[in-house]
Tab-separated table of C-alpha atoms and ligand atoms in Angstrom:
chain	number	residue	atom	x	y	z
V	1	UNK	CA	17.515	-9.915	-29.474
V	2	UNK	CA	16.235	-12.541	-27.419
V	3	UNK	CA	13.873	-12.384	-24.452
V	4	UNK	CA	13.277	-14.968	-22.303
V	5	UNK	CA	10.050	-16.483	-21.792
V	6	UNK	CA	9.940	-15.521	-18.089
V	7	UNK	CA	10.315	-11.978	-18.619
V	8	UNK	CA	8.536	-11.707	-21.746
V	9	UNK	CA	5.566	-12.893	-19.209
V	10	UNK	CA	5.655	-9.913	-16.811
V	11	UNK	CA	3.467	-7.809	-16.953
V	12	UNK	CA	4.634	-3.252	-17.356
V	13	UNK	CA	4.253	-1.976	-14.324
V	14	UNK	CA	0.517	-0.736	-14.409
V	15	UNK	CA	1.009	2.383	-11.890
V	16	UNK	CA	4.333	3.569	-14.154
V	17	UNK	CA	2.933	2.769	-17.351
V	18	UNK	CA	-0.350	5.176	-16.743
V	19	UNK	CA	1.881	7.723	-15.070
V	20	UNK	CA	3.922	8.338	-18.323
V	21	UNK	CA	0.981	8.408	-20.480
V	22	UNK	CA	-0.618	11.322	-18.306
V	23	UNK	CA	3.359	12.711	-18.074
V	24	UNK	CA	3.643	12.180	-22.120
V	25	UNK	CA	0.115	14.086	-22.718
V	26	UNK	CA	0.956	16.985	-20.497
V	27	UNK	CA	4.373	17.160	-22.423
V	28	UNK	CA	1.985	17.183	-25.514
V	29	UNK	CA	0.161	20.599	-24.022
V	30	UNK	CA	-2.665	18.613	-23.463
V	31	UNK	CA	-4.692	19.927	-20.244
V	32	UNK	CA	-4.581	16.622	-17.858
V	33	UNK	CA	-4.860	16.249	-14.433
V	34	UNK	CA	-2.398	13.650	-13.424
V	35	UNK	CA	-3.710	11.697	-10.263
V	36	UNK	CA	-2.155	8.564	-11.250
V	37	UNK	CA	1.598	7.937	-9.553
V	38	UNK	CA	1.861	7.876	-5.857
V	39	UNK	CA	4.139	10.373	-4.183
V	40	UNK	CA	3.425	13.815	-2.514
V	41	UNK	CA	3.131	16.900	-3.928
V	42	UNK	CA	5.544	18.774	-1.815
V	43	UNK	CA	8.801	19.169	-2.542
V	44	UNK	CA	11.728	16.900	0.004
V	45	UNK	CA	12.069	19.554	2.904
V	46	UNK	CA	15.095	21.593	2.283
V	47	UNK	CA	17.192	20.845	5.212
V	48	UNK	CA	17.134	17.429	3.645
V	49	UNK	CA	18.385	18.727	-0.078
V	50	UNK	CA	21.122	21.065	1.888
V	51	UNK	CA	22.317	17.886	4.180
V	52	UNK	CA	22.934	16.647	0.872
V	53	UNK	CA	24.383	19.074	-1.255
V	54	UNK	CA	26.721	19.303	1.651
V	55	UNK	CA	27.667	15.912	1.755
V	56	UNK	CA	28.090	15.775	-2.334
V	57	UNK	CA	30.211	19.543	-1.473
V	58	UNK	CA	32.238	17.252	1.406
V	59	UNK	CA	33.007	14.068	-0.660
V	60	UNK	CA	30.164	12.033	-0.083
V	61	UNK	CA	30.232	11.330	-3.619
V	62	UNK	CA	31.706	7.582	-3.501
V	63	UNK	CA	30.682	4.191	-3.006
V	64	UNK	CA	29.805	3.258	0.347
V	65	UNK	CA	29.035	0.147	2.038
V	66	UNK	CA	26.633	-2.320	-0.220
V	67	UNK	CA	24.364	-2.713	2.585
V	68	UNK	CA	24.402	1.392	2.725
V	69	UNK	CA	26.109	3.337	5.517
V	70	UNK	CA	26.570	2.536	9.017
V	71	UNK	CA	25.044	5.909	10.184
V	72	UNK	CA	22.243	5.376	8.249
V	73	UNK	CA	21.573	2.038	9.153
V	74	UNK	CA	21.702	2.622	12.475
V	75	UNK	CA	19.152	5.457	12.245
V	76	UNK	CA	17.146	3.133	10.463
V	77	UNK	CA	17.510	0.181	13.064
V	78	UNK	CA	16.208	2.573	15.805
V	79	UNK	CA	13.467	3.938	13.701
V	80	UNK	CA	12.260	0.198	13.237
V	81	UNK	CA	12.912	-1.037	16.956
V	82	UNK	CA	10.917	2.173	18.079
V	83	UNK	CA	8.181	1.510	16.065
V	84	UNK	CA	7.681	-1.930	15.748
V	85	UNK	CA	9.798	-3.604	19.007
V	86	UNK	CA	11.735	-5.604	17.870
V	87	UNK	CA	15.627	-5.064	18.551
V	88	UNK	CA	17.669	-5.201	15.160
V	89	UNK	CA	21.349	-4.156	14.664
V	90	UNK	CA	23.328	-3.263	11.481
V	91	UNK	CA	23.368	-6.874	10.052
V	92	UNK	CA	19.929	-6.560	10.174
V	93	UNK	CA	19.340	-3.506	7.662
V	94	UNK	CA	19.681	-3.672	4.054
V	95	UNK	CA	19.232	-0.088	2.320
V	96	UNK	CA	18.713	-0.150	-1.532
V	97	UNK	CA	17.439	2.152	-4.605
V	98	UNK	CA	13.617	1.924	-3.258
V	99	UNK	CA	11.304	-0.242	-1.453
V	100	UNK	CA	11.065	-2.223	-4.776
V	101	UNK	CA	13.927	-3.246	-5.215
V	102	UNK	CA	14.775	-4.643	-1.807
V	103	UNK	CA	11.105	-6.450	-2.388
V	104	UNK	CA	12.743	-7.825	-5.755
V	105	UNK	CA	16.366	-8.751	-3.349
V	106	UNK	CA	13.714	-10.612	-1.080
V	107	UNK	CA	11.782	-12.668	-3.332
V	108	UNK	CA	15.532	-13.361	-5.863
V	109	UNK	CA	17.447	-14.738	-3.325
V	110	UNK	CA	14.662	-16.922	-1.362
V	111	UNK	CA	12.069	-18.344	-3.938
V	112	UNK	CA	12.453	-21.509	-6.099
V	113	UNK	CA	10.678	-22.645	-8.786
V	114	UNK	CA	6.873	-22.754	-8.462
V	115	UNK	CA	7.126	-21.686	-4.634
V	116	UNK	CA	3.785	-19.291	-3.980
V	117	UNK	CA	3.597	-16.457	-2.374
V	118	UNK	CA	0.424	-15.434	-1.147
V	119	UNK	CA	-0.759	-11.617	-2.496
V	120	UNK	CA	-4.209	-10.360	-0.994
V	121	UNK	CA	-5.781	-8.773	-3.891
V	122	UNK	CA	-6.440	-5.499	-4.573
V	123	UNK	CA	-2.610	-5.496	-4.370
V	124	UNK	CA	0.228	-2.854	-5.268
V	125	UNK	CA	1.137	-3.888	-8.861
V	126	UNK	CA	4.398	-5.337	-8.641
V	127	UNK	CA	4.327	-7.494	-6.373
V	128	UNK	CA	3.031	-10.511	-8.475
V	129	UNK	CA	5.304	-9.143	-11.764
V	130	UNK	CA	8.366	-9.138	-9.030
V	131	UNK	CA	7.364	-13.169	-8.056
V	132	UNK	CA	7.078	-14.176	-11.436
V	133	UNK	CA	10.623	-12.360	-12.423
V	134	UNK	CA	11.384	-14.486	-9.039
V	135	UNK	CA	10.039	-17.812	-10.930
V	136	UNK	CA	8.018	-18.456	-8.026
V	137	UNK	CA	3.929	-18.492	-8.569
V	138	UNK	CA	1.701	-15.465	-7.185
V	139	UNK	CA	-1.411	-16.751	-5.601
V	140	UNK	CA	-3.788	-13.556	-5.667
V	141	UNK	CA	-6.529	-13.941	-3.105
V	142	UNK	CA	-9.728	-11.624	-3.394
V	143	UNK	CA	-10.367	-9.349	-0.590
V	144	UNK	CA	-13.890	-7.384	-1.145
V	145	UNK	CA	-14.681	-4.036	0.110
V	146	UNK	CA	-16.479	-5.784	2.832
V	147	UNK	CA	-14.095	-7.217	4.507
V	148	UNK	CA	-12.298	-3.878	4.181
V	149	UNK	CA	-9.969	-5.082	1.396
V	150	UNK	CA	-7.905	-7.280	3.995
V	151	UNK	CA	-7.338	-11.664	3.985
V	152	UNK	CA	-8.759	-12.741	6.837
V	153	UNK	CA	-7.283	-15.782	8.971
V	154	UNK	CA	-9.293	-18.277	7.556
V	155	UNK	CA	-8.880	-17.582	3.917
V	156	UNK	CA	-4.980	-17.344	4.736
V	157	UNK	CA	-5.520	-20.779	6.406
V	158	UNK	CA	-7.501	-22.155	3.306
V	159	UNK	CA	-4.871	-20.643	0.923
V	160	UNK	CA	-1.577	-22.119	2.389
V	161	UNK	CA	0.108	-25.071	0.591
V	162	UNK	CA	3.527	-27.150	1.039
V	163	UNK	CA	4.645	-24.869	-1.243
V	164	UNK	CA	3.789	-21.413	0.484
V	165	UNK	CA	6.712	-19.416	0.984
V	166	UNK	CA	6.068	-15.700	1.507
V	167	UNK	CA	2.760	-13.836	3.051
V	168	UNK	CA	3.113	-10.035	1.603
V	169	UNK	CA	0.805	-7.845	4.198
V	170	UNK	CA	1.036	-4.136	2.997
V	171	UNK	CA	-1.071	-2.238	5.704
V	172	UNK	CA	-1.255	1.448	5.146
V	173	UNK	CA	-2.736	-0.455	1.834
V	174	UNK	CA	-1.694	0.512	-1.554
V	175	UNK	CA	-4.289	1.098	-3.698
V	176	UNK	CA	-7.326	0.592	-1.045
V	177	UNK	CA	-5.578	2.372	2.367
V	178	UNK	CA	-6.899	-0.472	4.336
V	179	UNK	CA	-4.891	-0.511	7.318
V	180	UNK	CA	-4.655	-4.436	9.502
V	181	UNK	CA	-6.149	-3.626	13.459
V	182	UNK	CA	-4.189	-5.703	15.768
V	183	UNK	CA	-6.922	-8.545	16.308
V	184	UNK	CA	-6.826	-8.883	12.396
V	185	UNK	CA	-2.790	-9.495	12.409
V	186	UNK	CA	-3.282	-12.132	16.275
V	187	UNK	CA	-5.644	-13.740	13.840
V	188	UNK	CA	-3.027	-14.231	10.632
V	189	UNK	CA	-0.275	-14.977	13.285
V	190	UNK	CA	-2.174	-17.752	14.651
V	191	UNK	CA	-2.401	-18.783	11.420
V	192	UNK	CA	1.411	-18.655	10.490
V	193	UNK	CA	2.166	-20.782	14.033
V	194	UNK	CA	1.125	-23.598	11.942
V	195	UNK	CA	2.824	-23.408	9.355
V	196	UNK	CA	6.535	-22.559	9.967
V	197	UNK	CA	7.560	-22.540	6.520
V	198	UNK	CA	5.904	-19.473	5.541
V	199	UNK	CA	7.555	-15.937	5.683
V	200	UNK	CA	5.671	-12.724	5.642
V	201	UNK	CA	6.965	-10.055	3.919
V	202	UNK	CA	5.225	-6.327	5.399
V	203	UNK	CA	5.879	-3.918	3.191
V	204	UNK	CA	5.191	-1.023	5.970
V	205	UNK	CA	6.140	1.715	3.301
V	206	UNK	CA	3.131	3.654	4.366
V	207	UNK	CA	3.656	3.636	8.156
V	208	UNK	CA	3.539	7.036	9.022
V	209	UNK	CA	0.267	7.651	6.755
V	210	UNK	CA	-2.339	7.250	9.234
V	211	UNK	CA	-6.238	9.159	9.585
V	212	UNK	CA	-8.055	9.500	12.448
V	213	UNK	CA	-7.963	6.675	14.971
V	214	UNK	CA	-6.587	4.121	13.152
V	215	UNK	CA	-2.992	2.943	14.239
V	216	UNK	CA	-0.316	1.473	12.676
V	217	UNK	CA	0.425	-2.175	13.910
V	218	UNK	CA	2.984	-4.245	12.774
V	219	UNK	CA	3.088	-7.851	13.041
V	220	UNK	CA	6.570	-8.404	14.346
V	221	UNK	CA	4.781	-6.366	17.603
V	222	UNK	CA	1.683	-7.866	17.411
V	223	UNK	CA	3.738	-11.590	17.284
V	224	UNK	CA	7.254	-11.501	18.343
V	225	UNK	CA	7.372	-14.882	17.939
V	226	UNK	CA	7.354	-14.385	14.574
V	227	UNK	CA	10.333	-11.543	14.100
V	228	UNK	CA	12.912	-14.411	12.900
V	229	UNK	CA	10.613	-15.077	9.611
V	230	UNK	CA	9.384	-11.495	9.183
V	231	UNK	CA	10.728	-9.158	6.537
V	232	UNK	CA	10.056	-5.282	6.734
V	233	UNK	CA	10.844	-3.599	3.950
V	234	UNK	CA	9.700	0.277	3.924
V	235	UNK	CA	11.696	3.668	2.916
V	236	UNK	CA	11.891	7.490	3.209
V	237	UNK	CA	9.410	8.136	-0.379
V	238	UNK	CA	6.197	8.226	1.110
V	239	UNK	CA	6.748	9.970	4.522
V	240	UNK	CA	9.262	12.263	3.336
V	241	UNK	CA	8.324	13.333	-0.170
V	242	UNK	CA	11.593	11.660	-1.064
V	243	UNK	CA	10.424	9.505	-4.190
V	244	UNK	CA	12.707	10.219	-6.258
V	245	UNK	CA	15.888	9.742	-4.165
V	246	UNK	CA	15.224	6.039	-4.273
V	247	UNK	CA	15.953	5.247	-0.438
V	248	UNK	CA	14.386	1.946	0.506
V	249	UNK	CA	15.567	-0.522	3.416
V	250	UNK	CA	14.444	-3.612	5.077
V	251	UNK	CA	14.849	-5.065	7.843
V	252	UNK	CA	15.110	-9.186	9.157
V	253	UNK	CA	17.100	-11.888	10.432
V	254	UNK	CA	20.868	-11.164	9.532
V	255	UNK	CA	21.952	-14.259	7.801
V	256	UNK	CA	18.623	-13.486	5.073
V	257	UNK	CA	19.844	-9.782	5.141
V	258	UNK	CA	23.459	-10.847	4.050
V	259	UNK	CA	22.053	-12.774	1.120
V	260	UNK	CA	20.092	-9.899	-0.190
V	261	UNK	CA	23.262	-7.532	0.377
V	262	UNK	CA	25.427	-10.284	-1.540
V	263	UNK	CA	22.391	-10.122	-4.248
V	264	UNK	CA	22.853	-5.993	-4.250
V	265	UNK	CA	26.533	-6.172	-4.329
V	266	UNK	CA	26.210	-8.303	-7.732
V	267	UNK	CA	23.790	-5.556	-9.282
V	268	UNK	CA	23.334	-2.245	-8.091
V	269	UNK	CA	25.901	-1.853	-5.268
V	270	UNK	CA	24.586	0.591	-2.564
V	271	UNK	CA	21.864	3.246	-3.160
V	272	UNK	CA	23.433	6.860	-4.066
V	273	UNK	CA	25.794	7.864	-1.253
V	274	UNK	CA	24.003	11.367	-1.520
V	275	UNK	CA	20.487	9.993	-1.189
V	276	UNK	CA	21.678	8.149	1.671
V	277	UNK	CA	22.882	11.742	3.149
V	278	UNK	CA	19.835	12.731	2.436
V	279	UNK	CA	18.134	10.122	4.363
V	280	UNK	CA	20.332	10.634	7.569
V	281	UNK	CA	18.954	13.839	7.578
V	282	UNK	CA	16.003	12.990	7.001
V	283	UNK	CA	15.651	10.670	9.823
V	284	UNK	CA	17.721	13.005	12.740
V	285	UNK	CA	15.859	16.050	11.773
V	286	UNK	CA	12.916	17.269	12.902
V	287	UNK	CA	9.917	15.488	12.619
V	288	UNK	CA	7.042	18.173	12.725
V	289	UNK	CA	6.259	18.642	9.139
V	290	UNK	CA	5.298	15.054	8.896
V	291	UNK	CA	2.166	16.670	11.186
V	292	UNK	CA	1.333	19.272	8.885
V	293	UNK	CA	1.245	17.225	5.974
V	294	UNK	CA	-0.916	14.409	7.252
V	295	UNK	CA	-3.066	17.520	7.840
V	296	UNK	CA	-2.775	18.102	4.753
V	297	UNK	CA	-3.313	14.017	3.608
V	298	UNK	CA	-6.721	14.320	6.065
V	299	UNK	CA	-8.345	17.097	4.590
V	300	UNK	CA	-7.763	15.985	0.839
V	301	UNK	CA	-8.623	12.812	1.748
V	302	UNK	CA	-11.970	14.079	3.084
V	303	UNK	CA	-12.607	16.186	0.526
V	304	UNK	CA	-12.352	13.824	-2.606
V	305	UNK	CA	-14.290	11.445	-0.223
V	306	UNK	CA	-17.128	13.493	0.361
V	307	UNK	CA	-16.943	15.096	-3.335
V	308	UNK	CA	-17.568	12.023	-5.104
V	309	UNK	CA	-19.750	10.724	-2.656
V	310	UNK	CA	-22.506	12.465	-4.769
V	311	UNK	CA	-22.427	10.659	-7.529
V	312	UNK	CA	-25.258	7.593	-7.460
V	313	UNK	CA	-23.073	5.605	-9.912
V	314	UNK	CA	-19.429	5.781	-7.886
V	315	UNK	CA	-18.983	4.089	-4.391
V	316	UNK	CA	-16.343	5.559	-1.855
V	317	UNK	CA	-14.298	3.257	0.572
V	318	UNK	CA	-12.509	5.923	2.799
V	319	UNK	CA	-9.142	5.015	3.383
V	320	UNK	CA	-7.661	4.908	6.942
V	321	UNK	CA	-4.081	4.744	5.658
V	322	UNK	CA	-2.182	5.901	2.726
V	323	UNK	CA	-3.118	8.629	0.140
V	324	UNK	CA	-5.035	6.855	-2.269
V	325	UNK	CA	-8.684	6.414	-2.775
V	326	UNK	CA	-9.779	3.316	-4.381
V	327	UNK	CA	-13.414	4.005	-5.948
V	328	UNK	CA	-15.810	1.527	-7.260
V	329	UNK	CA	-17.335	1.933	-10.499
V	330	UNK	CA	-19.052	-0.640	-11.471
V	331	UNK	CA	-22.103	0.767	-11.430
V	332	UNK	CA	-21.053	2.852	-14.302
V	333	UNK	CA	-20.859	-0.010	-16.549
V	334	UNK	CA	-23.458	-0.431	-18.849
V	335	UNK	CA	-23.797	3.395	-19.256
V	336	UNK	CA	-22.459	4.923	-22.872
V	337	UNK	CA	-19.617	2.608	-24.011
V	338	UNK	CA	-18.445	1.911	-20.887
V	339	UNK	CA	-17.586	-1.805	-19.666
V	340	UNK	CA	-14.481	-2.253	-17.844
V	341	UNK	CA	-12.689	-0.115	-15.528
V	342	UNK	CA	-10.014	0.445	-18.299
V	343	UNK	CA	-13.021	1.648	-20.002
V	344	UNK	CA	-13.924	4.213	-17.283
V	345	UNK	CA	-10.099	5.538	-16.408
V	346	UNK	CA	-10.323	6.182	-20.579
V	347	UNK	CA	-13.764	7.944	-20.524
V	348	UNK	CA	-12.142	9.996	-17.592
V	349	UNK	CA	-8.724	11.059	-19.390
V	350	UNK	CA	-10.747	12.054	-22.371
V	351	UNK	CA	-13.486	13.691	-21.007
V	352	UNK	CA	-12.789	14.895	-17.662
V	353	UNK	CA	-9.054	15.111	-18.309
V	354	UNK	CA	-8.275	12.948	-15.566
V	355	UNK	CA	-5.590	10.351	-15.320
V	356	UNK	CA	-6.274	7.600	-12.980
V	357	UNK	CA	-5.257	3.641	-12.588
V	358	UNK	CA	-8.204	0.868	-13.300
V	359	UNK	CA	-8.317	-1.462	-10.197
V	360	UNK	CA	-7.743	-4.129	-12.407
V	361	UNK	CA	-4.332	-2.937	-12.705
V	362	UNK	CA	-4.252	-4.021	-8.953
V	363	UNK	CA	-5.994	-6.979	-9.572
V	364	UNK	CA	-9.403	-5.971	-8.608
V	365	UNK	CA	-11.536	-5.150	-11.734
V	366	UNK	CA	-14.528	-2.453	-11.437
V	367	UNK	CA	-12.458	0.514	-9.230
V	368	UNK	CA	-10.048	2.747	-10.433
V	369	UNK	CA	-7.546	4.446	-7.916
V	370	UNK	CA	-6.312	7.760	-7.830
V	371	UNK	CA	-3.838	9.524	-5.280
V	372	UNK	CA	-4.769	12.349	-3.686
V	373	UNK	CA	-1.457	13.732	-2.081
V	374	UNK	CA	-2.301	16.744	-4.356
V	375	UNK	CA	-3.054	21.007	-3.933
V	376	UNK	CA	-6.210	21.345	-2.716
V	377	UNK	CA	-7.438	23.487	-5.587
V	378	UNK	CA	-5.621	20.710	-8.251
V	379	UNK	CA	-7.902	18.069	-6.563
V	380	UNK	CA	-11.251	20.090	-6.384
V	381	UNK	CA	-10.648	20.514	-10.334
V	382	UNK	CA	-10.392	16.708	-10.829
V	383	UNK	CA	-13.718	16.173	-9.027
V	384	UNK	CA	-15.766	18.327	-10.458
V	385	UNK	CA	-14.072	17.570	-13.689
V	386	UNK	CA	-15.071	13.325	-13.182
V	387	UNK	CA	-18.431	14.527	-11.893
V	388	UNK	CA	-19.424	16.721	-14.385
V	389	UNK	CA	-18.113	14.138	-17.161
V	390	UNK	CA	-19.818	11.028	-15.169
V	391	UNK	CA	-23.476	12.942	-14.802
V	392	UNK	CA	-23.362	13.371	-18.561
V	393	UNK	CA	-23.370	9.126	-19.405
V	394	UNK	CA	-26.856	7.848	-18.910
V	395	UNK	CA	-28.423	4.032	-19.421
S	401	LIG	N1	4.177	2.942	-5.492
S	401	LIG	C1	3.698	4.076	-6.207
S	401	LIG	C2	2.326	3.824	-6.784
S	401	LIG	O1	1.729	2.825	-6.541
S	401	LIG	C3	4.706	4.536	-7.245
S	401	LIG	C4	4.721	3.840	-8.556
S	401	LIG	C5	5.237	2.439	-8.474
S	401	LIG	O2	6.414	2.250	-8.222
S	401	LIG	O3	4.399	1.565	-8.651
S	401	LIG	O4	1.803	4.642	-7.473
């Protein structure tokens, strides 16, 4: 059957497509350590699962509202107005089947032909596939390791065309962790003053995934001004080990909301009543376990960090946000066969029996990423594992 030339242009989703192939080999009996997908290794708390069973037990089995239930979007509402101040209602919150696809609502109902949208590169992976599907044009702007993996003002300023529609600012960063300080997002909003065309889409998805000092800042409280062409779009996957629920929302300026819900009531209609049971309890409940696992995040983060800090030929940026470490290895190319990151992530997975996503997957060739929201024990395997099969290669 036909495809058309638009889709037949995007790109598999790099993060999905590595996490079957580690799910497929396991399946196979092979012995692989799968660091690949993002998401938690603990199971969703169970006073979320029994909300929900509940609910399913009570009825809650039916369509609700498009936009998702009123409950829920209220919750939701408060949780953003808390967090970020600004001071949304219900017509202001979308929830859909993930982050993604209210990213994908965003970018459908607001981009014509050829309109950019700027992506700071190393970026999550769909975000240019989902402004291609879009029809619009991804511009991908480098961000090196030493400017922490962010865009700074003045290559935002140097970037922006007439035909610059959407900034997307992910900070907790997906695959680096790089997290925006508030100077960093004054800077960008001084930036987007001038040019009033231009949106910003933050996908905040990793708020509440924060080490040490760093803090999360968003840019609707860093720039009020700014709230009535500011899209947040995050969910309950990350923070709540709830990835597989599909709960996303967003929140913006109603009239841009009601598009995406019309959008959502012409595909998918709401996101599973249950889930969205789920995610009421979720959000009322209490909030303490969120401590122990971002104890939990902080010491596995530390350990892989300092673990593969001995290797001369791998070089560690430790994330302040997120559960991911992104890990340059260039310096491994040149040794064996080895000359690409896909090259490395494949030297890994067959000698270390690692699975892990080449940067260039994110746009940034010569890292790969893994996640590290994993047992302790699991993770010290992996390391040792890529050590050992990294100190064998030589020039
Ligand atoms: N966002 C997660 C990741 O980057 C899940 C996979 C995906 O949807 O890309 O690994």
């Amino acid at each position: 059957m036909q495809i058309n030339q638009n889709i037949s242009s995007v790109r598999v989703s790099g993060t999905i497509k590595l996490a079957q192939r580690a799910k497929d080999m396991i399946a196979e009996g092979k012995n692989v350590i799968d660091l690949t997908e993002g998401q938690p290794h603990y199971n969703t708390p169970a006073h979320i699962i029994e909300a929900a069973y509940t609910g399913a037990l009570e009825g809650k089995t039916r369509y609700t509202a498009v936009a998702g239930t009123p409950h829920l979007r209220k919750l939701i509402a408060d949780h953003i107005n808390k967090l970020n101040g600004t001071d949304y209602q219900l017509d202001n919150i979308v929830v859909g089947c993930g982050g993604k696809q209210l990213i994908f609502n965003a970018l459908m109902v607001s981009l014509e032909q050829g309109d950019e949208v700027i992506i700071p590169a190393p970026y999550w992976v769909s975000y240019p596939e989902i402004v291609k599907i879009a029809r619009g044009t991804p511009i991908l702007v480098q961000c090196p390791e030493v400017a922490g993996f962010k865009i700074t003002a003045q290559q935002l300023e140097s970037t922006i065309t007439n035909n610059t529609r959407w900034l997307i600012l992910n900070s907790p960063g997906n695959p680096t962790g790089a997290v925006y300080v508030r100077s960093e997002l004054e800077e960008i909003a001084t930036i987007l003053r001038k040019h009033q065309r231009v949106a910003i889409l933050c996908d905040d998805i990793y708020e509440a995934i924060i080490y040490d000092d760093a803090e999360f800042n968003s840019l609707t409280k860093v720039a009020p001004d700014l709230i009535p062409r500011t899209l947040t779009v995050s969910g309950l996957s990350k923070s709540y080990a709830m990835t597989g629920w599909r709960i996303g929302y967003c929140a913006g300026e109603s009239d841009f909301i009601g598009q995406m819900i019309k959008l959502q009531g012409q595909s998918t209609t709401n996101a599973s009543s249950i889930s969205q049971v789920g995610a009421v309890a979720a959000l009322e409940g209490s909030q303490e376990f969120l401590k122990d696992w971002l104890h939990d995040y902080t010491k596995a983060r530390d350990l892989v960090c300092s673990k593969l800090s001995q290797s001369p030929y791998l070089d560690i940026y430790k994330p302040e946000g997120a559960f991911y470490l992104f890990v340059g290895c260039r310096k491994l190319f040149g040794t064996g066969e080895l000359s690409n990151d896909h090259d490395v992530c494949n030297y890994l997975l067959e000698n270390a029996h690692v699975a892990v996503i080449p940067g260039s997957e994110f746009g940034s060739q010569g890292y790969f990423r893994l996640c590290f929201a994993k047992q302790e024990e699991l993770l010290n395997e992996a390391i040792d594992n890529i050590l050992q099969a990294i100190s064998v290669l030589s020039h």
